[in-house]
mmCIF file of C-alpha atoms in Angstrom:
data_model
loop_
_atom_site.group_PDB
_atom_site.id
_atom_site.type_symbol
_atom_site.label_atom_id
_atom_site.label_comp_id
_atom_site.label_asym_id
_atom_site.label_seq_id
_atom_site.Cartn_x
_atom_site.Cartn_y
_atom_site.Cartn_z
ATOM 1 C CA UNK A 1 0.947 2.027 29.626
ATOM 2 C CA UNK A 2 0.472 4.124 26.495
ATOM 3 C CA UNK A 3 -1.258 2.112 23.720
ATOM 4 C CA UNK A 4 1.114 3.632 21.131
ATOM 5 C CA UNK A 5 3.949 1.612 22.678
ATOM 6 C CA UNK A 6 2.190 -1.692 21.980
ATOM 7 C CA UNK A 7 1.570 -3.640 18.806
ATOM 8 C CA UNK A 8 4.949 -3.497 17.077
ATOM 9 C CA UNK A 9 7.045 -6.441 15.943
ATOM 10 C CA UNK A 10 8.251 -8.693 18.761
ATOM 11 C CA UNK A 11 11.101 -10.048 16.567
ATOM 12 C CA UNK A 12 11.681 -7.137 14.193
ATOM 13 C CA UNK A 13 14.526 -8.553 12.066
ATOM 14 C CA UNK A 14 12.690 -11.805 11.303
ATOM 15 C CA UNK A 15 9.183 -10.391 11.005
ATOM 16 C CA UNK A 16 10.187 -7.424 8.851
ATOM 17 C CA UNK A 17 12.177 -9.649 6.481
ATOM 18 C CA UNK A 18 9.172 -11.966 6.033
ATOM 19 C CA UNK A 19 6.904 -8.964 5.471
ATOM 20 C CA UNK A 20 9.319 -7.367 3.019
ATOM 21 C CA UNK A 21 9.482 -10.618 1.022
ATOM 22 C CA UNK A 22 5.667 -10.791 0.932
ATOM 23 C CA UNK A 23 5.464 -7.144 -0.182
ATOM 24 C CA UNK A 24 7.956 -7.777 -2.999
ATOM 25 C CA UNK A 25 6.084 -10.925 -4.029
ATOM 26 C CA UNK A 26 2.703 -9.222 -4.343
ATOM 27 C CA UNK A 27 4.250 -6.279 -6.220
ATOM 28 C CA UNK A 28 5.998 -8.589 -8.664
ATOM 29 C CA UNK A 29 2.961 -10.874 -9.072
ATOM 30 C CA UNK A 30 -0.142 -8.663 -9.350
ATOM 31 C CA UNK A 31 -3.263 -10.475 -8.220
ATOM 32 C CA UNK A 32 -1.364 -12.628 -5.710
ATOM 33 C CA UNK A 33 -2.713 -12.319 -2.159
ATOM 34 C CA UNK A 34 -0.428 -13.001 0.798
ATOM 35 C CA UNK A 35 -0.891 -12.978 4.536
ATOM 36 C CA UNK A 36 0.998 -10.618 6.835
ATOM 37 C CA UNK A 37 1.236 -10.947 10.602
ATOM 38 C CA UNK A 38 3.268 -9.811 13.556
ATOM 39 C CA UNK A 39 1.762 -6.417 14.369
ATOM 40 C CA UNK A 40 -1.274 -5.319 16.326
ATOM 41 C CA UNK A 41 -1.852 -1.734 15.201
ATOM 42 C CA UNK A 42 -4.612 0.464 16.598
ATOM 43 C CA UNK A 43 -7.995 0.719 14.903
ATOM 44 C CA UNK A 44 -8.854 1.506 12.199
ATOM 45 C CA UNK A 45 -5.575 0.067 10.788
ATOM 46 C CA UNK A 46 -5.672 -3.527 9.585
ATOM 47 C CA UNK A 47 -2.919 -5.904 10.637
ATOM 48 C CA UNK A 48 -1.610 -6.010 7.045
ATOM 49 C CA UNK A 49 -1.465 -2.206 6.781
ATOM 50 C CA UNK A 50 0.315 -1.995 10.137
ATOM 51 C CA UNK A 51 2.874 -4.609 9.076
ATOM 52 C CA UNK A 52 3.516 -2.739 5.810
ATOM 53 C CA UNK A 53 4.071 0.501 7.713
ATOM 54 C CA UNK A 54 6.476 -1.172 10.141
ATOM 55 C CA UNK A 55 8.369 -2.710 7.221
ATOM 56 C CA UNK A 56 8.429 0.091 4.642
ATOM 57 C CA UNK A 57 8.341 3.332 6.634
ATOM 58 C CA UNK A 58 10.954 5.015 8.769
ATOM 59 C CA UNK A 59 12.095 8.543 9.600
ATOM 60 C CA UNK A 60 12.977 9.205 5.951
ATOM 61 C CA UNK A 61 9.667 8.156 4.350
ATOM 62 C CA UNK A 62 6.990 10.868 4.454
ATOM 63 C CA UNK A 63 3.555 9.341 5.071
ATOM 64 C CA UNK A 64 0.103 10.766 4.419
ATOM 65 C CA UNK A 65 -2.879 9.500 6.398
ATOM 66 C CA UNK A 66 -6.291 9.928 4.786
ATOM 67 C CA UNK A 67 -9.746 10.114 6.336
ATOM 68 C CA UNK A 68 -10.401 8.205 9.548
ATOM 69 C CA UNK A 69 -6.824 6.869 9.482
ATOM 70 C CA UNK A 70 -5.605 10.353 10.406
ATOM 71 C CA UNK A 71 -6.423 9.974 14.094
ATOM 72 C CA UNK A 72 -4.408 10.289 17.304
ATOM 73 C CA UNK A 73 -4.012 6.542 18.033
ATOM 74 C CA UNK A 74 -2.677 5.836 14.513
ATOM 75 C CA UNK A 75 -0.453 8.942 14.439
ATOM 76 C CA UNK A 76 1.014 8.102 17.855
ATOM 77 C CA UNK A 77 1.599 4.438 16.907
ATOM 78 C CA UNK A 78 3.355 5.413 13.663
ATOM 79 C CA UNK A 79 5.462 8.048 15.420
ATOM 80 C CA UNK A 80 6.642 5.565 18.043
ATOM 81 C CA UNK A 81 7.156 2.481 15.859
ATOM 82 C CA UNK A 82 8.210 3.968 12.506
ATOM 83 C CA UNK A 83 9.113 7.604 13.045
ATOM 84 C CA UNK A 84 7.701 8.429 9.606
ATOM 85 C CA UNK A 85 6.977 12.147 9.202
ATOM 86 C CA UNK A 86 3.266 12.771 8.607
ATOM 87 C CA UNK A 87 2.747 15.039 5.607
ATOM 88 C CA UNK A 88 0.235 16.321 3.070
ATOM 89 C CA UNK A 89 -0.735 14.109 0.128
ATOM 90 C CA UNK A 90 1.449 16.131 -2.239
ATOM 91 C CA UNK A 91 4.606 15.456 -0.183
ATOM 92 C CA UNK A 92 3.924 11.772 0.554
ATOM 93 C CA UNK A 93 6.117 8.847 -0.407
ATOM 94 C CA UNK A 94 3.471 6.545 1.108
ATOM 95 C CA UNK A 95 -0.213 7.273 1.664
ATOM 96 C CA UNK A 96 -2.679 5.220 3.667
ATOM 97 C CA UNK A 97 -6.452 5.276 3.777
ATOM 98 C CA UNK A 98 -9.530 3.737 2.273
ATOM 99 C CA UNK A 99 -10.202 4.460 -1.405
ATOM 100 C CA UNK A 100 -12.564 7.373 -0.765
ATOM 101 C CA UNK A 101 -10.145 9.025 1.685
ATOM 102 C CA UNK A 102 -7.297 8.937 -0.853
ATOM 103 C CA UNK A 103 -9.263 10.883 -3.474
ATOM 104 C CA UNK A 104 -8.464 12.886 -5.527
ATOM 105 C CA UNK A 105 -5.547 10.784 -6.737
ATOM 106 C CA UNK A 106 -4.019 13.693 -8.667
ATOM 107 C CA UNK A 107 -2.551 14.969 -5.380
ATOM 108 C CA UNK A 108 -0.011 12.150 -5.218
ATOM 109 C CA UNK A 109 3.416 12.181 -6.871
ATOM 110 C CA UNK A 110 3.654 10.124 -10.068
ATOM 111 C CA UNK A 111 7.420 10.488 -10.468
ATOM 112 C CA UNK A 112 9.415 12.499 -12.976
ATOM 113 C CA UNK A 113 10.480 11.456 -16.489
ATOM 114 C CA UNK A 114 14.100 11.161 -15.331
ATOM 115 C CA UNK A 115 13.120 9.725 -11.922
ATOM 116 C CA UNK A 116 9.928 7.634 -12.189
ATOM 117 C CA UNK A 117 10.813 6.052 -8.835
ATOM 118 C CA UNK A 118 9.854 9.304 -7.099
ATOM 119 C CA UNK A 119 6.196 8.310 -7.201
ATOM 120 C CA UNK A 120 3.917 7.706 -4.245
ATOM 121 C CA UNK A 121 2.842 4.269 -3.104
ATOM 122 C CA UNK A 122 -0.729 4.037 -1.850
ATOM 123 C CA UNK A 123 -1.769 1.588 0.865
ATOM 124 C CA UNK A 124 -5.486 1.180 0.298
ATOM 125 C CA UNK A 125 -7.528 -0.369 3.096
ATOM 126 C CA UNK A 126 -10.273 -2.500 1.542
ATOM 127 C CA UNK A 127 -13.507 -3.957 2.951
ATOM 128 C CA UNK A 128 -12.688 -7.239 1.121
ATOM 129 C CA UNK A 129 -9.742 -8.547 -0.868
ATOM 130 C CA UNK A 130 -10.311 -11.436 -3.244
ATOM 131 C CA UNK A 131 -8.672 -12.981 -6.295
ATOM 132 C CA UNK A 132 -11.725 -12.229 -8.407
ATOM 133 C CA UNK A 133 -13.099 -9.154 -10.091
ATOM 134 C CA UNK A 134 -11.264 -7.248 -12.797
ATOM 135 C CA UNK A 135 -8.726 -8.929 -15.050
ATOM 136 C CA UNK A 136 -5.052 -8.019 -14.729
ATOM 137 C CA UNK A 137 -2.399 -8.544 -17.393
ATOM 138 C CA UNK A 138 1.224 -7.567 -17.745
ATOM 139 C CA UNK A 139 4.595 -8.123 -16.093
ATOM 140 C CA UNK A 140 4.550 -10.843 -13.434
ATOM 141 C CA UNK A 141 1.323 -12.403 -14.712
ATOM 142 C CA UNK A 142 1.585 -15.566 -16.844
ATOM 143 C CA UNK A 143 -1.741 -15.067 -18.637
ATOM 144 C CA UNK A 144 -4.362 -13.311 -16.542
ATOM 145 C CA UNK A 145 -4.947 -12.682 -12.832
ATOM 146 C CA UNK A 146 -7.984 -11.295 -11.061
ATOM 147 C CA UNK A 147 -8.305 -8.912 -8.137
ATOM 148 C CA UNK A 148 -11.158 -7.095 -6.415
ATOM 149 C CA UNK A 149 -10.332 -3.427 -7.003
ATOM 150 C CA UNK A 150 -12.249 -0.395 -5.753
ATOM 151 C CA UNK A 151 -12.688 0.841 -9.356
ATOM 152 C CA UNK A 152 -11.268 0.348 -12.847
ATOM 153 C CA UNK A 153 -10.952 3.758 -14.530
ATOM 154 C CA UNK A 154 -8.395 5.202 -12.092
ATOM 155 C CA UNK A 155 -6.052 2.248 -12.604
ATOM 156 C CA UNK A 156 -6.432 2.352 -16.374
ATOM 157 C CA UNK A 157 -5.598 6.077 -16.335
ATOM 158 C CA UNK A 158 -2.626 5.380 -14.066
ATOM 159 C CA UNK A 159 -1.333 2.688 -16.462
ATOM 160 C CA UNK A 160 -1.560 5.181 -19.342
ATOM 161 C CA UNK A 161 1.054 7.318 -17.541
ATOM 162 C CA UNK A 162 3.632 4.486 -17.457
ATOM 163 C CA UNK A 163 6.553 4.639 -16.647
ATOM 164 C CA UNK A 164 5.129 7.330 -14.376
ATOM 165 C CA UNK A 165 2.231 6.691 -12.021
ATOM 166 C CA UNK A 166 1.595 5.498 -8.485
ATOM 167 C CA UNK A 167 1.804 1.941 -7.167
ATOM 168 C CA UNK A 168 -0.735 0.397 -4.777
ATOM 169 C CA UNK A 169 -0.889 -2.099 -1.968
ATOM 170 C CA UNK A 170 -4.357 -3.296 -0.986
ATOM 171 C CA UNK A 171 -4.903 -4.500 2.569
ATOM 172 C CA UNK A 172 -7.776 -6.199 4.355
ATOM 173 C CA UNK A 173 -7.370 -7.844 7.735
ATOM 174 C CA UNK A 174 -4.173 -9.864 7.492
ATOM 175 C CA UNK A 175 -4.118 -9.971 3.687
ATOM 176 C CA UNK A 176 -2.174 -7.886 1.171
ATOM 177 C CA UNK A 177 -2.128 -7.647 -2.619
ATOM 178 C CA UNK A 178 -0.562 -5.073 -4.917
ATOM 179 C CA UNK A 179 -1.014 -3.376 -8.254
ATOM 180 C CA UNK A 180 2.091 -1.790 -9.758
ATOM 181 C CA UNK A 181 1.640 0.948 -12.344
ATOM 182 C CA UNK A 182 2.854 -1.433 -15.092
ATOM 183 C CA UNK A 183 -0.261 -3.643 -14.830
ATOM 184 C CA UNK A 184 -3.002 -3.483 -17.453
ATOM 185 C CA UNK A 185 -6.440 -3.438 -15.789
ATOM 186 C CA UNK A 186 -9.340 -4.693 -17.887
ATOM 187 C CA UNK A 187 -12.926 -4.046 -16.909
ATOM 188 C CA UNK A 188 -15.308 -6.993 -16.827
#
C-alpha cells in the first residue's frame, strides 16, 4: 500500500473540528500551547503540522513547502489528503518549513491595505516549543505571555507592518502555538 494513503484523520469531522478549535485558540491567545493529534504524517512533518495541514488546507489553499519538507513523501501525502496546490513562496497562502527554510520572509504575502487578510500564514516546525523565552503582549494576552521563538527581530518588523504582515503557527511534535501579526514581541 502506498504510504501517502496512510496517516490521515480516521474520524475527519470530529478530529478536524477539535484541531480547528485548537488552532483558533492559539491564534487568539498568543503564547498558549495546545496539543494536536489524529494524524500520522510522513517524516519530516510533525504530528501537529500534519494536523494543521489536514484542517486548514484544501484544493483552494496554495501551499509552499520549504527545505527538507519539500520531499516526495510529504508532497504525495498532502496531495492525497488535502489536495492543496504546491506553489512558490510568493503565491502561498500557507507555507511550511523550519525557520531557516522559510527565509527570506519578504517572499511571503503580507496582505494589501484594503485586504490585509490576503497574507500568508507560516507553519514553522521548531526543535522545541515552550512557554518561556521572549515576552509577548497585545490582543489575547492579559498581561504578558512567553514563547520560545526562533528570533525576535523578524517578528518585531512584522508587527511594525500591522495591519499587514504574516501570521505564524509553531509546531513541535504534537504541540502547536501561534503568533498573530498583532502581537508585540519584546526581546529579553
